[in-house]
PDB file of C-alpha atoms in Angstrom:
ATOM      1  CA  UNK L  91      62.477  -0.577-117.959  1.00 83.00           C
ATOM      2  CA  UNK L  92      61.875   2.105-115.214  1.00 88.00           C
ATOM      3  CA  UNK L  93      61.946  -0.964-112.693  1.00 91.00           C
ATOM      4  CA  UNK L  94      64.860  -2.608-114.469  1.00 92.00           C
ATOM      5  CA  UNK L  95      66.738   0.531-114.134  1.00 91.00           C
ATOM      6  CA  UNK L  96      65.740   1.009-110.767  1.00 93.00           C
ATOM      7  CA  UNK L  97      66.710  -1.868-109.368  1.00 94.00           C
ATOM      8  CA  UNK L  98      70.037  -2.307-111.251  1.00 93.00           C
ATOM      9  CA  UNK L  99      71.229   1.685-109.602  1.00 93.00           C
ATOM     10  CA  UNK L 100      70.218   0.416-106.897  1.00 94.00           C
ATOM     11  CA  UNK L 101      72.653  -2.174-106.571  1.00 92.00           C
ATOM     12  CA  UNK L 102      75.731   0.418-106.956  1.00 89.00           C
ATOM     13  CA  UNK L 103      74.378   2.085-103.709  1.00 91.00           C
ATOM     14  CA  UNK L 104      71.115   3.396-101.163  1.00 94.00           C
ATOM     15  CA  UNK L 105      69.543   6.690-103.029  1.00 93.00           C
ATOM     16  CA  UNK L 106      66.733   8.557-102.503  1.00 90.00           C
ATOM     17  CA  UNK L 107      64.549   9.723-105.250  1.00 87.00           C
ATOM     18  CA  UNK L 108      66.440  12.800-106.134  1.00 87.00           C
ATOM     19  CA  UNK L 109      69.386  10.766-106.774  1.00 90.00           C
ATOM     20  CA  UNK L 110      67.986   8.064-108.484  1.00 91.00           C
ATOM     21  CA  UNK L 111      66.295  10.778-111.185  1.00 88.00           C
ATOM     22  CA  UNK L 112      69.652  12.284-111.500  1.00 88.00           C
ATOM     23  CA  UNK L 113      71.766   8.992-112.087  1.00 88.00           C
ATOM     24  CA  UNK L 114      69.352   7.498-114.543  1.00 86.00           C
ATOM     25  CA  UNK L 115      69.909  10.698-116.419  1.00 83.00           C
ATOM     26  CA  UNK L 116      73.686  10.457-116.139  1.00 84.00           C
ATOM     27  CA  UNK L 117      73.746   6.748-116.831  1.00 82.00           C
ATOM     28  CA  UNK L 118      70.642   6.537-119.704  1.00 78.00           C
ATOM     29  CA  UNK L 119      71.380   9.971-120.878  1.00 75.00           C
ATOM     30  CA  UNK L 120      68.365  12.757-120.973  1.00 60.00           C
ATOM     31  CA  UNK L 121      66.249  11.971-123.712  1.00 55.00           C
ATOM     32  CA  UNK L 122      65.576   8.191-122.247  1.00 62.00           C
ATOM     33  CA  UNK L 123      65.545   9.408-118.868  1.00 58.00           C
ATOM     34  CA  UNK L 124      62.933  12.221-118.752  1.00 61.00           C
ATOM     35  CA  UNK L 125      61.350  10.608-116.218  1.00 68.00           C
ATOM     36  CA  UNK L 126      58.981  12.916-113.771  1.00 71.00           C
ATOM     37  CA  UNK L 127      58.534  12.318-110.499  1.00 69.00           C
ATOM     38  CA  UNK L 128      54.938  11.125-111.289  1.00 78.00           C
ATOM     39  CA  UNK L 129      55.992   8.026-112.883  1.00 87.00           C
ATOM     40  CA  UNK L 130      59.179   7.421-110.126  1.00 88.00           C
ATOM     41  CA  UNK L 131      58.246   8.023-107.417  1.00 89.00           C
ATOM     42  CA  UNK L 132      54.734   5.371-108.003  1.00 92.00           C
ATOM     43  CA  UNK L 133      57.586   2.474-108.604  1.00 93.00           C
ATOM     44  CA  UNK L 134      59.376   3.199-106.240  1.00 93.00           C
ATOM     45  CA  UNK L 135      56.247   2.597-104.012  1.00 93.00           C
ATOM     46  CA  UNK L 136      55.641  -0.241-106.087  1.00 95.00           C
ATOM     47  CA  UNK L 137      58.803  -1.811-105.665  1.00 96.00           C
ATOM     48  CA  UNK L 138      58.607  -1.304-102.177  1.00 95.00           C
ATOM     49  CA  UNK L 139      55.434  -2.969-101.827  1.00 96.00           C
ATOM     50  CA  UNK L 140      56.747  -6.438-103.623  1.00 96.00           C
ATOM     51  CA  UNK L 141      59.218  -6.515-101.106  1.00 96.00           C
ATOM     52  CA  UNK L 142      62.497  -5.727-103.481  1.00 97.00           C
ATOM     53  CA  UNK L 143      63.257  -2.238-102.144  1.00 95.00           C
ATOM     54  CA  UNK L 144      63.302  -1.245 -98.263  1.00 95.00           C
ATOM     55  CA  UNK L 145      63.847   2.072 -97.228  1.00 91.00           C
ATOM     56  CA  UNK L 146      67.234   2.200 -95.911  1.00 85.00           C
ATOM     57  CA  UNK L 147      67.329   5.647 -93.457  1.00 65.00           C
ATOM     58  CA  UNK L 148      65.479   8.892 -93.749  1.00 60.00           C
ATOM     59  CA  UNK L 149      68.019  12.596 -94.674  1.00 53.00           C
ATOM     60  CA  UNK L 150      66.858  16.364 -94.732  1.00 55.00           C
ATOM     61  CA  UNK L 151      66.339  17.639 -98.072  1.00 54.00           C
ATOM     62  CA  UNK L 152      69.143  20.337 -98.595  1.00 57.00           C
ATOM     63  CA  UNK L 153      68.291  24.244 -99.646  1.00 54.00           C
ATOM     64  CA  UNK L 154      67.779  24.724-103.516  1.00 56.00           C
ATOM     65  CA  UNK L 155      67.392  20.526-104.620  1.00 54.00           C
ATOM     66  CA  UNK L 156      64.107  20.004-103.498  1.00 50.00           C
ATOM     67  CA  UNK L 157      61.839  18.975-107.006  1.00 52.00           C
ATOM     68  CA  UNK L 158      58.752  22.084-107.506  1.00 50.00           C
ATOM     69  CA  UNK L 159      55.849  20.894-105.922  1.00 43.00           C
ATOM     70  CA  UNK L 160      57.730  18.945-103.336  1.00 46.00           C
ATOM     71  CA  UNK L 161      58.073  19.584 -99.781  1.00 45.00           C
ATOM     72  CA  UNK L 162      61.496  20.070 -97.356  1.00 45.00           C
ATOM     73  CA  UNK L 163      60.908  16.822 -94.974  1.00 48.00           C
ATOM     74  CA  UNK L 164      62.969  13.906 -94.838  1.00 55.00           C
ATOM     75  CA  UNK L 165      63.726  12.354 -98.199  1.00 74.00           C
ATOM     76  CA  UNK L 166      63.586   8.395 -98.121  1.00 86.00           C
ATOM     77  CA  UNK L 167      67.029   6.680 -98.837  1.00 93.00           C
ATOM     78  CA  UNK L 168      66.056   3.574-100.324  1.00 95.00           C
ATOM     79  CA  UNK L 169      68.426   0.067-100.745  1.00 95.00           C
ATOM     80  CA  UNK L 170      67.802  -3.315-103.288  1.00 96.00           C
ATOM     81  CA  UNK L 171      66.618  -6.007-101.003  1.00 96.00           C
ATOM     82  CA  UNK L 172      68.026  -9.841-102.001  1.00 96.00           C
ATOM     83  CA  UNK L 173      64.635 -10.259-103.001  1.00 97.00           C
ATOM     84  CA  UNK L 174      65.141  -7.268-105.314  1.00 96.00           C
ATOM     85  CA  UNK L 175      68.460  -8.552-106.556  1.00 95.00           C
ATOM     86  CA  UNK L 176      66.812 -12.028-107.740  1.00 96.00           C
ATOM     87  CA  UNK L 177      64.312  -9.675-109.258  1.00 95.00           C
ATOM     88  CA  UNK L 178      66.718  -7.662-111.237  1.00 95.00           C
ATOM     89  CA  UNK L 179      68.614 -10.846-112.613  1.00 93.00           C
ATOM     90  CA  UNK L 180      64.923 -12.246-113.757  1.00 93.00           C
ATOM     91  CA  UNK L 181      64.744  -9.167-115.672  1.00 92.00           C
ATOM     92  CA  UNK L 182      68.079  -8.308-116.773  1.00 92.00           C
ATOM     93  CA  UNK L 183      68.329 -12.020-118.307  1.00 90.00           C
ATOM     94  CA  UNK L 184      65.350 -11.428-120.512  1.00 85.00           C
ATOM     95  CA  UNK L 185      66.125 -10.635-124.425  1.00 85.00           C
ATOM     96  CA  UNK L 186      62.420 -10.731-125.832  1.00 85.00           C
ATOM     97  CA  UNK L 187      61.542  -7.818-129.083  1.00 87.00           C
ATOM     98  CA  UNK L 188      61.077  -5.297-126.156  1.00 86.00           C
ATOM     99  CA  UNK L 189      64.625  -5.151-125.447  1.00 89.00           C
ATOM    100  CA  UNK L 190      65.496  -4.558-128.780  1.00 92.00           C
ATOM    101  CA  UNK L 191      63.249  -1.389-129.365  1.00 89.00           C
ATOM    102  CA  UNK L 192      65.654   1.801-128.452  1.00 86.00           C
ATOM    103  CA  UNK L 193      64.377   2.556-124.617  1.00 83.00           C
ATOM    104  CA  UNK L 194      64.833  -1.255-123.644  1.00 87.00           C
ATOM    105  CA  UNK L 195      68.017  -1.700-125.648  1.00 91.00           C
ATOM    106  CA  UNK L 196      68.884   1.328-124.156  1.00 88.00           C
ATOM    107  CA  UNK L 197      68.209   0.350-120.515  1.00 89.00           C
ATOM    108  CA  UNK L 198      69.423  -3.522-120.794  1.00 91.00           C
ATOM    109  CA  UNK L 199      72.385  -1.862-122.829  1.00 91.00           C
ATOM    110  CA  UNK L 200      73.430   0.355-119.652  1.00 89.00           C
ATOM    111  CA  UNK L 201      73.654  -2.913-117.247  1.00 91.00           C
ATOM    112  CA  UNK L 202      75.217  -5.280-119.920  1.00 91.00           C
ATOM    113  CA  UNK L 203      78.289  -5.190-117.239  1.00 90.00           C
ATOM    114  CA  UNK L 204      75.977  -7.369-115.281  1.00 91.00           C
ATOM    115  CA  UNK L 205      74.388  -9.263-117.632  1.00 92.00           C
ATOM    116  CA  UNK L 206      75.820 -12.771-118.910  1.00 92.00           C
ATOM    117  CA  UNK L 207      77.898 -13.055-122.739  1.00 93.00           C
ATOM    118  CA  UNK L 208      74.580 -15.320-123.993  1.00 93.00           C
ATOM    119  CA  UNK L 209      72.624 -12.598-122.998  1.00 94.00           C
ATOM    120  CA  UNK L 210      74.288  -9.909-124.245  1.00 94.00           C
ATOM    121  CA  UNK L 211      75.010 -11.901-127.719  1.00 95.00           C
ATOM    122  CA  UNK L 212      71.070 -12.297-127.755  1.00 95.00           C
ATOM    123  CA  UNK L 213      70.018  -8.842-127.412  1.00 95.00           C
ATOM    124  CA  UNK L 214      73.085  -7.354-129.605  1.00 96.00           C
ATOM    125  CA  UNK L 215      71.986  -9.112-132.409  1.00 95.00           C
ATOM    126  CA  UNK L 216      68.028  -8.606-131.754  1.00 95.00           C
ATOM    127  CA  UNK L 217      69.016  -4.599-131.632  1.00 95.00           C
ATOM    128  CA  UNK L 218      70.992  -5.065-135.295  1.00 97.00           C
ATOM    129  CA  UNK L 219      67.822  -6.590-136.469  1.00 96.00           C
ATOM    130  CA  UNK L 220      65.411  -4.132-135.822  1.00 96.00           C
ATOM    131  CA  UNK L 221      68.122  -1.691-137.074  1.00 96.00           C
ATOM    132  CA  UNK L 222      68.667  -3.190-139.927  1.00 96.00           C
ATOM    133  CA  UNK L 223      64.956  -3.221-140.884  1.00 95.00           C
ATOM    134  CA  UNK L 224      64.442   0.451-140.166  1.00 94.00           C
ATOM    135  CA  UNK L 225      67.314   0.396-142.429  1.00 95.00           C
ATOM    136  CA  UNK L 226      66.115  -1.189-145.070  1.00 95.00           C
ATOM    137  CA  UNK L 227      62.589   0.549-144.606  1.00 93.00           C
ATOM    138  CA  UNK L 228      64.474   3.926-144.936  1.00 92.00           C
ATOM    139  CA  UNK L 229      66.472   2.718-148.499  1.00 92.00           C
ATOM    140  CA  UNK L 230      63.066   1.922-149.429  1.00 92.00           C
ATOM    141  CA  UNK L 231      61.103   4.959-149.318  1.00 88.00           C
ATOM    142  CA  UNK L 232      64.160   6.783-150.827  1.00 89.00           C
ATOM    143  CA  UNK L 233      64.504   4.406-153.693  1.00 88.00           C
ATOM    144  CA  UNK L 234      60.746   4.741-154.318  1.00 86.00           C
ATOM    145  CA  UNK L 235      59.569   8.176-153.030  1.00 83.00           C
ATOM    146  CA  UNK L 236      62.823  10.594-153.257  1.00 79.00           C
ATOM    147  CA  UNK L 237      61.293  12.559-156.195  1.00 83.00           C
ATOM    148  CA  UNK L 238      58.560  13.349-154.241  1.00 86.00           C
ATOM    149  CA  UNK L 239      59.695  14.594-151.164  1.00 85.00           C
ATOM    150  CA  UNK L 240      60.976  18.062-150.736  1.00 89.00           C
ATOM    151  CA  UNK L 241      64.760  18.943-149.612  1.00 89.00           C
ATOM    152  CA  UNK L 242      64.281  18.760-146.033  1.00 93.00           C
ATOM    153  CA  UNK L 243      61.954  15.830-145.799  1.00 90.00           C
ATOM    154  CA  UNK L 244      64.893  14.084-148.145  1.00 90.00           C
ATOM    155  CA  UNK L 245      67.762  14.991-145.922  1.00 91.00           C
ATOM    156  CA  UNK L 246      66.226  14.090-142.792  1.00 92.00           C
ATOM    157  CA  UNK L 247      64.973  10.580-144.065  1.00 91.00           C
ATOM    158  CA  UNK L 248      68.889  10.248-145.574  1.00 92.00           C
ATOM    159  CA  UNK L 249      70.179  11.260-142.287  1.00 95.00           C
ATOM    160  CA  UNK L 250      68.157   8.795-140.364  1.00 94.00           C
ATOM    161  CA  UNK L 251      69.224   6.274-142.685  1.00 94.00           C
ATOM    162  CA  UNK L 252      72.966   7.539-142.011  1.00 96.00           C
ATOM    163  CA  UNK L 253      72.255   7.004-138.460  1.00 95.00           C
ATOM    164  CA  UNK L 254      71.081   3.201-138.865  1.00 96.00           C
ATOM    165  CA  UNK L 255      74.328   2.289-141.104  1.00 96.00           C
ATOM    166  CA  UNK L 256      76.257   3.759-138.298  1.00 96.00           C
ATOM    167  CA  UNK L 257      74.322   1.980-135.554  1.00 96.00           C
ATOM    168  CA  UNK L 258      74.865  -1.339-137.423  1.00 97.00           C
ATOM    169  CA  UNK L 259      78.719  -1.566-137.571  1.00 96.00           C
ATOM    170  CA  UNK L 260      78.433  -0.465-134.042  1.00 96.00           C
ATOM    171  CA  UNK L 261      76.864  -2.968-133.021  1.00 96.00           C
ATOM    172  CA  UNK L 262      78.168  -5.451-135.672  1.00 96.00           C
ATOM    173  CA  UNK L 263      81.711  -4.245-133.675  1.00 95.00           C
ATOM    174  CA  UNK L 264      80.028  -4.981-130.514  1.00 95.00           C
ATOM    175  CA  UNK L 265      78.922  -8.398-131.326  1.00 96.00           C
ATOM    176  CA  UNK L 266      82.094  -9.375-133.106  1.00 95.00           C
ATOM    177  CA  UNK L 267      84.156  -8.292-129.658  1.00 94.00           C
ATOM    178  CA  UNK L 268      81.311 -10.360-127.639  1.00 94.00           C
ATOM    179  CA  UNK L 269      81.988 -13.715-129.878  1.00 93.00           C
ATOM    180  CA  UNK L 270      85.555 -13.312-129.508  1.00 92.00           C
ATOM    181  CA  UNK L 271      85.543 -12.717-125.754  1.00 87.00           C
ATOM    182  CA  UNK L 272      86.738  -9.050-125.567  1.00 82.00           C
ATOM    183  CA  UNK L 273      85.244  -5.838-123.800  1.00 78.00           C
ATOM    184  CA  UNK L 274      84.213  -3.301-126.242  1.00 78.00           C
ATOM    185  CA  UNK L 275      87.250  -0.458-127.064  1.00 72.00           C
ATOM    186  CA  UNK L 276      87.620   2.097-124.469  1.00 65.00           C
ATOM    187  CA  UNK L 277      87.612   5.629-127.310  1.00 64.00           C
ATOM    188  CA  UNK L 278      91.025   7.446-126.658  1.00 62.00           C
ATOM    189  CA  UNK L 279      90.280  11.103-125.501  1.00 51.00           C
ATOM    190  CA  UNK L 280      92.316  13.871-127.343  1.00 51.00           C
ATOM    191  CA  UNK L 281      94.390  16.480-125.671  1.00 43.00           C
ATOM    192  CA  UNK L 282      92.825  19.455-126.818  1.00 42.00           C
ATOM    193  CA  UNK L 283      89.909  20.302-125.282  1.00 42.00           C
ATOM    194  CA  UNK L 284      89.079  16.395-124.471  1.00 44.00           C
ATOM    195  CA  UNK L 285      87.791  15.407-127.710  1.00 45.00           C
ATOM    196  CA  UNK L 286      87.420  11.776-128.558  1.00 42.00           C
ATOM    197  CA  UNK L 287      90.108  11.191-131.312  1.00 40.00           C
ATOM    198  CA  UNK L 288      88.455   8.348-132.969  1.00 45.00           C
ATOM    199  CA  UNK L 289      85.581   7.909-135.403  1.00 47.00           C
ATOM    200  CA  UNK L 290      83.469   5.328-133.726  1.00 46.00           C
ATOM    201  CA  UNK L 291      79.445   5.780-134.218  1.00 48.00           C
ATOM    202  CA  UNK L 292      77.845   7.278-131.342  1.00 50.00           C
ATOM    203  CA  UNK L 293      75.180   4.709-129.539  1.00 49.00           C
ATOM    204  CA  UNK L 294      71.580   4.918-130.509  1.00 50.00           C
ATOM    205  CA  UNK L 295      69.923   7.851-129.452  1.00 47.00           C
ATOM    206  CA  UNK L 296      72.705   9.971-129.683  1.00 49.00           C
ATOM    207  CA  UNK L 297      74.618  11.890-131.677  1.00 47.00           C
ATOM    208  CA  UNK L 298      77.899  12.511-132.720  1.00 47.00           C
ATOM    209  CA  UNK L 299      77.815  16.682-131.544  1.00 46.00           C
ATOM    210  CA  UNK L 300      76.363  15.571-127.786  1.00 46.00           C
ATOM    211  CA  UNK L 301      79.081  13.230-127.246  1.00 45.00           C
ATOM    212  CA  UNK L 302      81.795  14.805-125.003  1.00 45.00           C
TER     213      UNK L 302
END
């Protein structure tokens, strides 16, 4: 998933490692993009060794942007190669079980604009099955063991069930849009404080309070 995300971001513009990490956080969210420099830079070196990315140029690191435990030597700027674009197309076209899990789905969904419609539908339908199974499991727990759970554990289970039900509705809307050839509806922004005026469910891994 990290390989896919890096190649996808580098298709937008060349970046150095620090920029990549910031863009991963902005595009995928802080939870999914909790990527350490210990995993990011080895992946960059591996992609470079495979010929999927190459060095563009070297820029000096501005004061204040140097990660802890790293030097201020010039930062390598990476750009994607033609082979890297082919590799990205291969990865983005995959729609196996790993794309239905939270992280895999989040990364693939972030690059849906570069994904063909048939693959988008397979991933959305697979994700819906995954969340429906999770929802039924929570319903089973609540149905069989609710009386044995303390109030806080019970509330946590109900919260998880509510999140699953909202995500299933969100996925069903996306699937319906895909089948009809429509793009997802962009939510309206309110005039007071920039709050969203619609009540659409948030994407997976994001709560309503986290939404701008």
